Coordinates of C-alpha atoms in Angstrom, one line a residue:
M1 CA 0.0 0.0 0.0
T2 CA 1.5 3.3 -1.1
T3 CA 0.4 6.8 -0.2
D4 CA 0.9 10.2 -1.8
L5 CA 1.6 11.7 1.6
N6 CA 5.1 12.3 2.8
R7 CA 6.3 11.8 6.4
E8 CA 5.7 15.4 7.4
Q9 CA 2.1 15.4 6.2
I10 CA 1.4 12.1 8.0
M11 CA 2.8 13.6 11.2
M12 CA 0.6 16.7 10.8
I13 CA -2.4 14.5 10.4
V14 CA -1.5 12.4 13.5
E15 CA -0.9 15.6 15.6
R16 CA -4.3 17.0 14.5
A17 CA -6.0 13.7 15.4
R18 CA -4.3 13.7 18.9
A19 CA -5.4 17.3 19.5
Q20 CA -9.0 16.5 18.5
R21 CA -8.9 13.4 20.8
S22 CA -7.6 15.6 23.6
I23 CA -10.4 18.1 23.1
A24 CA -13.0 15.4 23.0
T25 CA -11.6 13.8 26.2
G26 CA -11.8 17.2 27.9
K27 CA -15.4 17.7 26.8
L28 CA -16.2 14.3 28.1
Y29 CA -14.6 15.0 31.5
A30 CA -16.5 18.3 31.7
A31 CA -19.8 16.6 30.9
I32 CA -19.2 13.9 33.5
T33 CA -18.2 16.5 36.1
H34 CA -21.3 18.6 35.3
Q35 CA -23.7 15.6 35.6
S36 CA -22.0 14.6 38.9
L37 CA -22.5 18.0 40.4
V38 CA -26.1 18.2 39.2
W39 CA -26.7 14.8 40.9
L40 CA -25.0 15.9 44.1
A41 CA -26.9 19.2 44.2
R42 CA -30.2 17.4 43.7
G43 CA -29.4 14.9 46.5
I44 CA -28.4 17.7 48.9
D45 CA -31.6 19.6 47.9
R46 CA -33.8 16.6 48.6
F47 CA -32.0 15.9 51.9
L48 CA -32.4 19.5 53.1
H49 CA -36.0 19.5 52.0
L50 CA -36.7 16.3 53.9
L51 CA -34.8 17.6 56.9
L52 CA -36.5 21.0 57.0
M53 CA -40.0 19.8 56.2
S54 CA -39.9 17.1 58.9
P55 CA -42.3 17.5 61.9
M56 CA -39.3 17.7 64.3
A57 CA -38.0 20.8 62.6
H58 CA -40.8 23.0 64.0
R59 CA -39.8 23.0 67.6

């Protein structure tokens, strides 16, 4: 299998692919972090609501 690309062109393509993979990984980590924080915030909100709305809280 032969290619019309020289070594420099292939290395540029590889570097561009690595950069795109790095950006995609960063976006994935950001999305996972965001979803984790949303989940944690909802859990805290539910806990506080349960705690503050309990009959023992009105003493």
